[in-house]
Amino acid sequence: VVTLGAEWSVAYLGRVITVCVPSEEARTGIGEVDGARIVVWDGSGAPPEDAREAVLLLDRYMADPWPLTALEALPQLRVVQLLSAGVDRWLPRLAELRASGRDITLCNGRGVHGPSTAAIAVAGLLALVRELPFFVREQAASRWTPEQSDGVDGKNLLVLGAGDIGSRIAASLEALGATPTLVARTARDGVHGIDELPALLPTAHLLAIALPLTDETRGLVDAKFLAALPDGAVLSNIARGPIVDTDALVAECRAGRLRAHLDVTDPEPLPQDHPLWTAPGVLITPHVGGGTTGWVDRGFALVRAQIERIVAGDPLVNVVGERY
Amino acid sequence: VVTLGAEWSVAYLGRVITVCVPSEEARTGIGEVDGARIVVWDGSGAPPEDAREAVLLLDRYMADPWPLTALEALPQLRVVQLLSAGVDRWLPRLAELRASGRDITLCNGRGVHGPSTAAIAVAGLLALVRELPFFVREQAASRWTPEQSDGVDGKNLLVLGAGDIGSRIAASLEALGATPTLVARTARDGVHGIDELPALLPTAHLLAIALPLTDETRGLVDAKFLAALPDGAVLSNIARGPIVDTDALVAECRAGRLRAHLDVTDPEPLPQDHPLWTAPGVLITPHVGGGTTGWVDRGFALVRAQIERIVAGDPLVNVVGERY
């Protein structure tokens, strides 16, 4: 939580603020908020007159960031609210805005997708370790084939990313007997720093990737990283595809040394002829981690609460820090 | 933990006790224990002379219980140790022994299979809720089909059975945003009694069955029980098949009202022409919950520790209570 309260108070307290949202669905979903006027504009063409005063802009989920010209048409804009946890798509645009002297705060959708994104990682890791794809195929043939599988109990679980998503993955699998270790960009109490990875990777039977995509994490999981994992390790990437070197991962899976659940890929969507589809030990869920039924309602509830904070002069939540 | 310490002390302290195990593999796995002599007999034919003094008998995992004649050939027998969590197979035999005046203590394999059995329940529930069988099929066709699924966050999870397995299922899914409620045969702090089910079932989006099979639980999950669940509920049975009325479950799944993960079935194994194989929304893992790699070592470690307790005059663990 970053305190912008005092400043907001001076600027907006007692005024009706304008919020720009990309669809009627969003306006309806957010509902009426005392002290705020919600107008619809999707960033194409000229903004409607009543959008020009917009202080907060709600992003279009999973679309390209708004063009710079559209953002320049909103001179009062102070906050861009995303519904995704990752903000990587918006970082170049934000840099452009800031370079032109605009003071824009970026807020992400932390909490909107956390439980469901963590769940797809746990689902993917358990599915691979417990051979669910095999049992699905055996069931299709009406075959009772009780083959012994490996388990997650007694295994070391390394979680890259110690935010809401990573912490939930760790807690969920710890309850099933795994021993989690959290890693984040900087070490803190109970969390190892990313510089400690060389010592941690050789004993990581399970690996979950829940890091934001940044210059620092792009390509982090490369051939050398993967080679440091023990034989039989199982990983899940539910963050962003480009954190993992796809070719290196395909090679390890084809060699039968590693297995991988991928909710995100590079490229994405995965073209039909891509080798990941058929690499042994790969389970693909097509970027469905955060998008469960009900996430839209959670997203609109977050936006509504943010608008109420601005109206009340309270600090915003989910502010993306400068280090991101 | 039931304290048999004082009695054991009087009877066995300072003596070398005899333990009967069903295979050389078991003898090797348990290893040498000071104060104990471990002999191998599988219950067929006449017992070897040195087995007749056996105080503890290790059961053959997942096989029929030993015939009464074999048990009568072990007049010193005081403890039957199972490697399974469920003891239903042994209950009739135990009743026969007790009816004939034998004082036999039954110990189960609690802890040997707990984490892995809990994991298959979590895997099965997550797989169904997050549509993994669909994505496995789409992957086989190299198709990127990001269809929205339901999530477990915000859902009520009812766990029948509040032992090691049930508690782990609850904790694992709570970390992913579900709200668990534990139910056991008798209410206690934090655990609802089975008599409260009528009030709990109508709001149970997720249901995990982790109860022992007893006269009380056989057929518990019948047509009326299932009808009380809300539309779209997803259940997992990782306990014993006969707790669920198979025909009633097939009817609910065919109607598209419920979905079910079954690690155990009735009958078991499931014959090739059984309707469960093809019922929509059914995911079958063929009784593989507890049998993960490494469970045998955990089992032998438990047996070894039990033998050491008898030698030391310490109370046994995993004693199955009279109420079972």
XYZ file of C-alpha atoms in Angstrom:
648
model
C 0.000 0.000 0.000
C 1.446 3.341 -1.069
C 0.021 6.370 0.669
C -1.144 8.910 -1.853
C -3.856 10.033 0.480
C -2.910 13.593 1.268
C -2.314 14.480 -2.333
C -5.557 12.896 -3.504
C -7.407 14.749 -0.808
C -6.161 18.107 -1.919
C -6.810 17.430 -5.560
C -10.117 15.628 -5.544
C -11.874 15.663 -2.183
C -15.279 17.157 -2.606
C -15.139 17.027 -6.393
C -16.860 14.543 -8.632
C -14.049 12.578 -10.259
C -14.214 11.068 -13.717
C -13.319 7.441 -14.374
C -12.870 5.995 -17.853
C -13.704 2.313 -18.384
C -13.434 0.363 -21.640
C -16.942 -1.138 -21.865
C -20.547 -0.857 -20.776
C -20.019 -4.215 -19.053
C -17.349 -2.620 -16.863
C -19.528 0.388 -16.065
C -22.410 -1.865 -15.084
C -20.121 -4.221 -13.151
C -18.554 -1.427 -11.126
C -21.918 0.156 -10.427
C -22.614 3.691 -9.290
C -20.116 5.269 -6.904
C -20.943 8.431 -4.992
C -18.589 11.186 -6.037
C -17.549 9.545 -9.288
C -18.787 9.731 -12.866
C -17.984 6.641 -14.891
C -17.736 7.060 -18.661
C -17.106 4.481 -21.334
C -14.305 4.775 -23.886
C -12.308 1.982 -25.411
C -9.378 4.103 -26.538
C -10.250 4.087 -30.224
C -11.166 7.251 -32.099
C -11.584 10.492 -30.189
C -12.580 10.321 -26.527
C -16.113 11.386 -25.715
C -16.156 14.858 -24.249
C -16.980 13.685 -20.730
C -14.008 11.253 -20.699
C -11.394 13.972 -21.081
C -11.453 14.706 -17.346
C -10.722 11.071 -16.458
C -8.507 10.674 -13.413
C -8.547 6.847 -13.425
C -8.459 4.640 -16.494
C -9.445 0.989 -16.357
C -7.355 -1.118 -18.712
C -8.811 -3.562 -21.218
C -7.919 -6.974 -19.802
C -5.268 -8.913 -21.726
C -5.367 -6.499 -24.673
C -2.545 -4.332 -25.953
C -1.967 -1.222 -23.811
C -3.778 1.877 -24.913
C -1.992 3.879 -27.605
C -0.010 6.853 -26.428
C -2.248 9.202 -28.406
C -5.287 7.931 -26.509
C -3.550 8.501 -23.192
C -2.476 11.975 -24.275
C -6.154 12.731 -24.874
C -6.714 12.294 -21.114
C -4.616 15.109 -19.613
C -6.016 14.659 -16.079
C -5.176 10.954 -15.965
C -3.337 9.960 -12.792
C -4.039 6.264 -12.327
C -4.072 3.345 -14.750
C -5.787 0.337 -13.161
C -5.045 -3.099 -14.621
C -7.062 -6.228 -13.933
C -4.071 -8.509 -14.457
C -1.424 -9.321 -11.860
C 1.363 -8.883 -14.396
C 1.993 -5.335 -15.637
C 4.696 -6.114 -18.188
C 2.534 -5.095 -21.176
C 2.128 -1.626 -19.699
C 5.675 -0.887 -18.629
C 6.924 0.548 -21.950
C 3.847 2.773 -22.229
C 4.262 3.939 -18.656
C 7.898 4.781 -19.369
C 6.812 6.860 -22.375
C 4.239 8.728 -20.300
C 6.720 9.424 -17.560
C 9.347 10.544 -20.071
C 6.885 13.141 -21.260
C 6.508 14.449 -17.719
C 3.203 12.745 -16.854
C 2.801 11.551 -13.257
C 0.934 8.271 -13.694
C 0.432 5.612 -11.016
C 0.043 2.018 -12.212
C -2.105 -0.366 -10.133
C -2.423 -4.063 -10.860
C -5.057 -6.720 -10.219
C -3.311 -8.375 -7.285
C -5.885 -10.460 -5.445
C -8.251 -10.726 -8.413
C -6.450 -13.693 -9.905
C -4.235 -14.825 -7.022
C -6.151 -17.818 -5.707
C -7.112 -19.094 -9.142
C -3.656 -18.631 -10.636
C -2.116 -20.414 -7.661
C -4.710 -23.153 -8.120
C -3.761 -23.799 -11.740
C -0.113 -24.186 -10.680
C -1.035 -26.672 -7.944
C -3.389 -28.453 -10.356
C -0.681 -28.676 -13.002
C 2.055 -29.880 -10.657
C -0.214 -32.475 -9.025
C -1.517 -33.611 -12.421
C 1.992 -34.262 -13.698
C 3.388 -35.803 -10.508
C 0.307 -38.024 -10.088
C 0.099 -38.875 -13.833
C -3.435 -37.561 -14.376
C -3.001 -37.235 -18.177
C -2.161 -40.962 -18.231
C -5.234 -41.827 -16.165
C -7.439 -39.625 -18.374
C -6.251 -41.625 -21.394
C -6.720 -44.958 -19.581
C -10.237 -43.909 -18.595
C -11.019 -43.104 -22.245
C -10.164 -46.752 -22.959
C -12.119 -47.976 -19.882
C -8.909 -49.435 -18.467
C -8.219 -49.841 -14.704
C -4.435 -49.464 -14.620
C -3.295 -48.707 -11.075
C 0.277 -47.692 -11.870
C 2.305 -46.292 -9.020
C 3.183 -42.635 -9.410
C 5.507 -40.332 -7.598
C 4.121 -38.086 -4.838
C 4.633 -34.490 -3.750
C 5.138 -35.408 -0.087
C 8.740 -35.289 1.016
C 9.632 -33.215 -2.031
C 11.352 -29.846 -2.031
C 9.225 -27.182 -3.677
C 10.942 -24.053 -4.916
C 8.584 -21.157 -5.576
C 9.941 -18.243 -7.599
C 7.921 -15.254 -6.527
C 6.820 -14.677 -2.962
C 3.720 -12.602 -3.565
C 0.123 -13.644 -3.103
C 0.270 -16.320 -5.822
C 3.589 -17.838 -4.789
C 2.664 -17.897 -1.120
C -0.596 -19.710 -1.871
C 1.160 -22.327 -4.016
C 3.638 -22.918 -1.193
C 0.958 -23.249 1.480
C -1.244 -25.529 -0.609
C 1.517 -28.013 -1.402
C 3.024 -27.791 2.078
C -0.294 -29.147 3.378
C 0.292 -32.146 1.106
C 3.732 -32.846 2.567
C 6.055 -30.829 0.318
C 8.703 -28.567 1.825
C 8.454 -25.125 0.223
C 11.186 -22.539 -0.233
C 10.216 -19.082 -1.436
C 12.486 -17.033 -3.661
C 12.007 -13.383 -4.593
C 14.074 -10.745 -6.303
C 15.363 -9.555 -2.955
C 15.844 -11.704 0.146
C 13.744 -10.959 3.198
C 12.529 -12.815 6.264
C 11.536 -16.304 5.145
C 12.282 -15.529 1.503
C 15.521 -16.280 -0.311
C 17.034 -13.901 -2.836
C 17.236 -14.793 -6.500
C 21.029 -14.772 -6.177
C 20.732 -17.918 -4.035
C 19.229 -19.941 -6.897
C 22.461 -21.763 -7.791
C 22.440 -23.337 -4.328
C 18.692 -24.068 -4.325
C 18.086 -25.514 -7.792
C 19.942 -28.841 -7.422
C 17.514 -30.057 -4.727
C 14.300 -28.587 -6.175
C 12.065 -31.534 -7.096
C 9.197 -29.168 -7.787
C 9.443 -25.638 -9.146
C 6.694 -23.054 -9.512
C 7.328 -19.851 -11.446
C 5.225 -16.959 -10.157
C 7.466 -13.997 -10.950
C 6.568 -10.851 -12.852
C 8.112 -10.509 -16.289
C 10.810 -7.864 -16.137
C 14.173 -7.313 -17.780
C 15.615 -9.235 -14.845
C 13.343 -12.285 -15.179
C 13.094 -12.511 -18.983
C 14.911 -15.700 -19.941
C 15.810 -16.393 -16.315
C 14.846 -20.051 -16.696
C 17.325 -20.830 -19.446
C 19.277 -23.957 -20.390
C 21.766 -23.483 -17.540
C 18.982 -22.951 -14.988
C 17.108 -26.044 -16.179
C 20.290 -28.135 -16.235
C 20.801 -27.330 -12.541
C 17.479 -28.971 -11.614
C 17.655 -32.600 -10.497
C 16.549 -35.447 -12.769
C 12.793 -35.892 -12.677
C 12.038 -32.362 -11.525
C 8.601 -31.002 -12.403
C 8.018 -27.308 -13.008
C 4.995 -25.103 -13.525
C 5.056 -21.698 -15.197
C 1.937 -19.698 -14.457
C 3.610 -16.282 -14.790
C 4.673 -15.240 -18.278
C 6.030 -17.395 -21.105
C 9.225 -15.425 -21.841
C 10.590 -16.117 -18.343
C 11.378 -19.608 -19.655
C 13.603 -20.390 -22.647
C 11.149 -22.515 -24.624
C 13.761 -24.310 -26.743
C 15.779 -25.278 -23.681
C 12.658 -26.586 -21.949
C 11.584 -28.611 -24.978
C 15.047 -30.185 -25.081
C 14.930 -31.186 -21.393
C 11.423 -32.642 -21.724
C 12.286 -34.513 -24.920
C 15.277 -35.980 -23.080
C 12.839 -37.217 -20.428
C 14.764 -35.405 -17.712
C 12.201 -32.760 -16.743
C 8.421 -32.364 -16.951
C 6.539 -29.100 -17.177
C 3.099 -27.625 -16.728
C 2.734 -24.439 -18.737
C -0.202 -22.109 -18.296
C 1.790 -19.521 -20.223
C 4.052 -20.077 -23.195
C 6.426 -18.228 -25.499
C 5.041 -17.722 -28.109
C 1.443 -17.356 -27.005
C -0.940 -18.558 -28.220
C 1.075 -21.618 -29.152
C 0.900 -22.300 -32.903
C -0.493 -25.671 -33.887
C 2.862 -27.004 -35.118
C 4.833 -25.977 -32.025
C 6.957 -28.793 -30.483
C 5.668 -28.020 -26.970
C 2.302 -29.589 -27.803
C 3.847 -33.019 -28.224
C 6.931 -32.904 -26.001
C 6.706 -35.756 -23.494
C 5.900 -34.719 -19.945
C 4.438 -31.348 -20.969
C 0.964 -30.353 -19.821
C -0.464 -27.194 -21.367
C -3.356 -25.168 -19.999
C -3.861 -22.246 -22.399
C -3.399 -19.229 -20.100
C -6.488 -20.011 -18.082
C -4.881 -19.603 -14.643
C -6.496 -16.392 -13.538
C -9.557 -16.346 -15.743
C -11.998 -18.405 -13.736
C -15.703 -17.757 -13.473
C -16.204 -14.899 -11.097
C -12.868 -13.181 -11.659
C -14.607 -10.366 -13.524
C -16.766 -9.637 -10.495
C -13.697 -9.648 -8.275
C -12.002 -7.304 -10.724
C -14.891 -4.840 -10.796
C -15.087 -4.936 -6.997
C -11.416 -3.974 -6.868
C -11.938 -1.064 -9.285
C -14.958 0.133 -7.354
C -12.962 0.085 -4.120
C -10.136 2.012 -5.756
C -12.557 4.689 -6.984
C -14.026 4.928 -3.482
C -10.514 5.397 -2.114
C -9.826 8.287 -4.454
C -13.159 9.902 -3.568
C -12.424 9.474 0.147
C -8.812 10.573 -0.135
C -7.596 7.199 1.040
C -4.409 5.564 -0.228
C -4.746 3.291 -3.238
C -3.902 -0.400 -3.007
C -2.043 -2.535 -5.563
C 0.265 0.303 -6.533
C 3.110 -1.111 -8.616
C 6.390 0.024 -7.146
C 9.205 1.732 -8.978
C 11.373 -1.385 -8.818
C 8.965 -3.401 -10.901
C -2.224 -42.822 21.025
C -3.457 -45.547 23.323
C -1.246 -46.343 26.286
C -0.499 -50.030 26.432
C 2.846 -49.248 27.970
C 2.575 -50.770 31.420
C 1.147 -54.010 30.147
C 3.736 -54.355 27.422
C 6.478 -53.671 29.953
C 5.420 -56.495 32.204
C 4.961 -58.924 29.382
C 7.895 -58.231 27.085
C 10.473 -55.902 28.599
C 13.829 -57.650 28.600
C 12.623 -60.462 26.369
C 13.334 -60.854 22.688
C 9.961 -60.460 20.987
C 8.988 -62.206 17.775
C 7.507 -60.343 14.812
C 5.945 -62.050 11.826
C 6.141 -60.287 8.451
C 4.745 -61.520 5.120
C 7.834 -61.220 2.905
C 11.605 -61.045 2.801
C 11.143 -57.575 1.340
C 9.386 -56.529 4.550
C 12.083 -58.072 6.752
C 14.801 -56.279 4.802
C 12.830 -53.038 4.713
C 12.243 -53.002 8.465
C 15.855 -53.919 9.191
C 17.260 -55.379 12.410
C 15.718 -54.174 15.649
C 17.429 -54.759 19.015
C 15.256 -56.977 21.169
C 13.173 -58.311 18.275
C 13.404 -61.337 16.025
C 11.713 -60.866 12.661
C 10.507 -63.993 10.878
C 8.849 -64.349 7.499
C 5.527 -66.140 6.995
C 2.837 -65.282 4.490
C 0.013 -67.095 6.276
C -0.165 -70.032 3.888
C 0.615 -73.590 4.994
C 1.950 -74.196 8.494
C 3.856 -71.363 10.193
C 7.600 -71.873 10.542
C 8.494 -72.945 14.092
C 10.079 -69.595 14.992
C 6.935 -67.686 13.932
C 4.681 -69.358 16.533
C 5.851 -66.921 19.213
C 4.914 -63.878 17.110
C 3.571 -60.949 19.145
C 3.126 -58.603 16.195
C 1.925 -59.560 12.742
C 2.452 -57.301 9.736
C -0.452 -57.519 7.309
C -0.069 -58.107 3.582
C -0.971 -54.761 1.997
C -4.285 -54.655 0.139
C -4.659 -58.473 0.240
C -7.434 -60.420 1.929
C -7.003 -60.621 5.694
C -5.178 -63.652 7.004
C -7.363 -66.740 7.411
C -8.554 -67.443 10.920
C -6.639 -70.736 10.991
C -3.394 -68.892 10.297
C -4.073 -66.468 13.119
C -4.955 -69.324 15.479
C -1.516 -70.753 14.744
C -0.020 -67.669 16.425
C -1.239 -67.991 20.025
C 0.978 -65.157 21.356
C -0.282 -62.666 18.790
C -1.280 -59.340 20.354
C -0.953 -56.770 17.564
C -1.961 -56.802 13.920
C -0.296 -53.935 12.067
C -1.801 -52.818 8.764
C -0.081 -50.610 6.216
C -3.371 -49.181 4.970
C -5.266 -46.299 6.560
C -8.568 -48.152 6.171
C -9.068 -51.240 8.342
C -12.461 -52.355 6.975
C -11.073 -55.556 5.443
C -9.844 -56.684 8.864
C -12.840 -55.807 11.001
C -14.756 -59.104 10.516
C -11.617 -61.144 11.236
C -10.887 -59.067 14.317
C -14.439 -59.662 15.525
C -13.960 -63.415 15.109
C -10.698 -63.339 17.051
C -12.224 -61.330 19.850
C -15.275 -63.596 19.967
C -12.925 -66.468 20.611
C -11.413 -64.605 23.568
C -8.279 -63.316 21.878
C -7.066 -59.863 22.931
C -5.827 -58.404 19.656
C -4.969 -54.764 19.015
C -5.357 -53.483 15.456
C -3.056 -50.692 14.263
C -3.406 -48.955 10.906
C -1.040 -47.179 8.543
C -2.106 -43.662 9.446
C 0.579 -41.259 8.205
C 1.968 -43.687 5.638
C -0.533 -42.698 2.975
C -1.956 -39.484 4.411
C -0.169 -36.842 2.367
C -0.388 -38.786 -0.887
C -4.047 -39.734 -0.434
C -4.893 -36.134 0.378
C -2.935 -35.086 -2.707
C -4.956 -37.299 -5.052
C -8.159 -35.751 -3.707
C -6.854 -32.226 -4.250
C -5.530 -33.240 -7.679
C -8.877 -34.744 -8.639
C -10.975 -31.821 -7.413
C -8.718 -29.246 -9.064
C -8.577 -31.281 -12.288
C -12.366 -31.352 -12.550
C -12.989 -27.762 -11.461
C -10.272 -26.456 -13.769
C -11.229 -28.774 -16.673
C -7.843 -30.489 -16.991
C -9.274 -33.531 -18.830
C -10.602 -31.096 -21.474
C -7.229 -29.384 -21.788
C -5.450 -32.753 -22.029
C -7.691 -33.612 -24.981
C -7.190 -30.191 -26.576
C -3.421 -30.569 -26.195
C -3.595 -33.946 -27.949
C -5.102 -32.069 -30.895
C -2.543 -29.205 -30.576
C -5.384 -26.762 -29.931
C -5.039 -23.568 -27.854
C -8.565 -23.239 -26.457
C -8.558 -20.875 -23.481
C -12.032 -21.663 -22.191
C -12.965 -20.143 -18.884
C -13.416 -22.651 -16.085
C -14.798 -22.422 -12.618
C -12.405 -21.931 -9.683
C -12.101 -23.299 -6.154
C -11.686 -19.865 -4.582
C -14.764 -18.614 -2.836
C -16.204 -22.122 -2.786
C -17.394 -24.030 0.264
C -15.474 -27.265 0.720
C -17.041 -29.965 2.867
C -14.597 -32.625 4.021
C -16.076 -35.823 5.427
C -13.435 -37.194 7.775
C -11.319 -34.992 9.992
C -8.250 -37.188 10.340
C -4.831 -36.669 8.818
C -6.101 -37.005 5.232
C -9.178 -34.814 5.622
C -7.265 -32.099 7.449
C -4.635 -31.965 4.729
C -7.252 -31.689 1.967
C -8.897 -28.838 3.865
C -5.635 -26.954 4.426
C -4.442 -27.394 0.857
C -7.620 -26.042 -0.728
C -8.045 -23.329 1.890
C -4.703 -21.947 0.699
C -6.310 -21.676 -2.752
C -9.262 -19.684 -1.462
C -11.838 -22.359 -0.595
C -13.620 -22.266 2.745
C -13.372 -25.707 4.359
C -15.750 -27.318 6.831
C -14.699 -30.572 8.481
C -17.222 -33.261 9.372
C -16.523 -36.337 11.473
C -18.637 -39.039 13.070
C -18.764 -37.055 16.281
C -18.626 -33.294 16.591
C -15.688 -31.723 18.375
C -13.929 -28.394 18.424
C -13.729 -27.157 14.834
C -15.358 -30.326 13.505
C -19.070 -30.783 12.761
C -20.898 -34.015 13.525
C -22.208 -36.199 10.722
C -25.723 -35.450 11.998
C -25.264 -31.863 10.784
C -24.924 -32.958 7.153
C -28.481 -32.031 6.140
C -27.704 -28.414 6.973
C -24.247 -28.448 5.376
C -24.825 -30.243 2.068
C -26.936 -27.598 0.275
C -24.032 -25.114 0.253
C -21.194 -27.586 -0.388
C -19.724 -26.691 -3.800
C -16.862 -29.108 -3.204
C -17.006 -32.373 -1.247
C -14.144 -34.652 -0.261
C -14.870 -38.065 1.226
C -12.119 -39.221 3.580
C -14.088 -41.401 5.995
C -13.348 -44.968 7.031
C -15.727 -47.609 5.692
C -17.910 -48.797 8.557
C -21.498 -49.939 8.945
C -22.291 -46.291 9.605
C -20.628 -44.919 6.465
C -21.500 -47.690 3.990
C -23.918 -46.147 1.500
C -23.846 -42.817 3.374
C -23.515 -40.908 0.103
C -26.763 -42.171 -1.420
C -29.306 -40.639 -3.798
C -30.802 -38.450 -1.075
C -27.369 -37.230 0.058
C -26.347 -36.414 -3.527
C -29.654 -34.700 -4.251
C -28.985 -32.346 -1.342
C -25.798 -31.047 -2.971
C -26.137 -27.859 -5.036
C -26.110 -27.928 -8.841
C -22.564 -28.087 -10.173
C -21.037 -29.552 -7.018
C -17.840 -31.548 -7.466
C -16.962 -34.441 -5.168
C -13.934 -36.637 -4.642
C -14.017 -40.055 -3.020
C -10.572 -41.181 -1.948
C -11.792 -43.380 0.927
C -13.661 -46.568 -0.032
C -16.021 -47.172 -2.930
C -19.017 -48.528 -0.967
C -19.406 -45.247 0.941
C -20.996 -43.925 -2.277
C -24.061 -45.383 -4.011
C -22.579 -45.869 -7.468
C -25.889 -45.976 -9.348
C -27.075 -42.776 -7.723
C -23.801 -41.049 -8.566
C -23.905 -42.208 -12.181
C -27.443 -40.819 -12.456
C -26.415 -37.401 -11.091
C -23.373 -37.190 -13.380
C -25.335 -38.304 -16.445
C -27.849 -35.583 -15.624
C -24.948 -33.118 -15.717
C -25.796 -31.942 -12.212
C -22.721 -33.218 -10.356
C -19.140 -34.140 -11.219
C -16.970 -36.651 -9.394
C -13.373 -37.718 -8.978
C -13.166 -41.311 -7.833
C -9.945 -42.854 -6.616
C -12.041 -45.709 -5.223
C -15.096 -47.298 -6.764
C -17.739 -49.898 -6.042
C -17.111 -52.397 -7.563
C -13.323 -52.274 -7.655
C -11.556 -52.764 -9.960
C -14.126 -51.252 -12.263
C -15.118 -53.676 -15.030
C -14.534 -52.465 -18.567
C -18.229 -52.099 -19.355
C -19.113 -50.133 -16.205
C -21.080 -46.895 -16.847
C -18.765 -44.887 -14.548
C -16.001 -44.981 -17.175
C -18.042 -42.901 -19.616
C -20.330 -40.882 -17.350
C -19.798 -37.180 -18.112
C -17.878 -35.265 -15.471
C -16.345 -38.385 -13.908
C -12.578 -38.621 -13.458
C -11.231 -41.989 -12.363
C -7.831 -42.631 -10.828
C -7.644 -46.374 -10.156
C -7.032 -46.509 -6.377
C -3.628 -44.899 -6.647
C -4.103 -42.352 -3.856
C -1.831 -43.797 -1.245
C 0.474 -45.901 -3.328
C 3.069 -43.382 -4.408
C 6.744 -44.085 -4.783
C 8.274 -44.218 -1.329
C 5.168 -45.285 0.569
C 6.686 -48.725 1.206
C 9.664 -47.151 2.944
C 7.336 -45.003 5.044
C 5.355 -48.117 5.909
C 8.389 -50.120 6.991
C 9.615 -47.182 9.051
C 6.263 -47.178 10.865
C 6.476 -50.927 11.561
C 10.036 -50.598 12.813
C 9.008 -47.813 15.168
C 6.089 -49.905 16.463
C 8.419 -52.856 17.193
C 10.800 -50.523 18.998
C 7.883 -49.277 21.093
C 6.950 -52.786 22.165
C 10.584 -53.550 23.038
C 10.846 -50.328 25.037
C 7.462 -50.759 26.713
C 6.187 -47.566 25.091
C 2.603 -47.082 23.941
C 1.829 -48.048 20.376
C 0.618 -45.442 17.890
C -2.122 -45.801 15.258
C -4.249 -48.031 17.508
C -7.696 -48.373 15.969
C -10.275 -47.475 18.581
C -13.245 -49.561 19.624
C -15.646 -47.212 17.898
C -14.145 -47.847 14.491
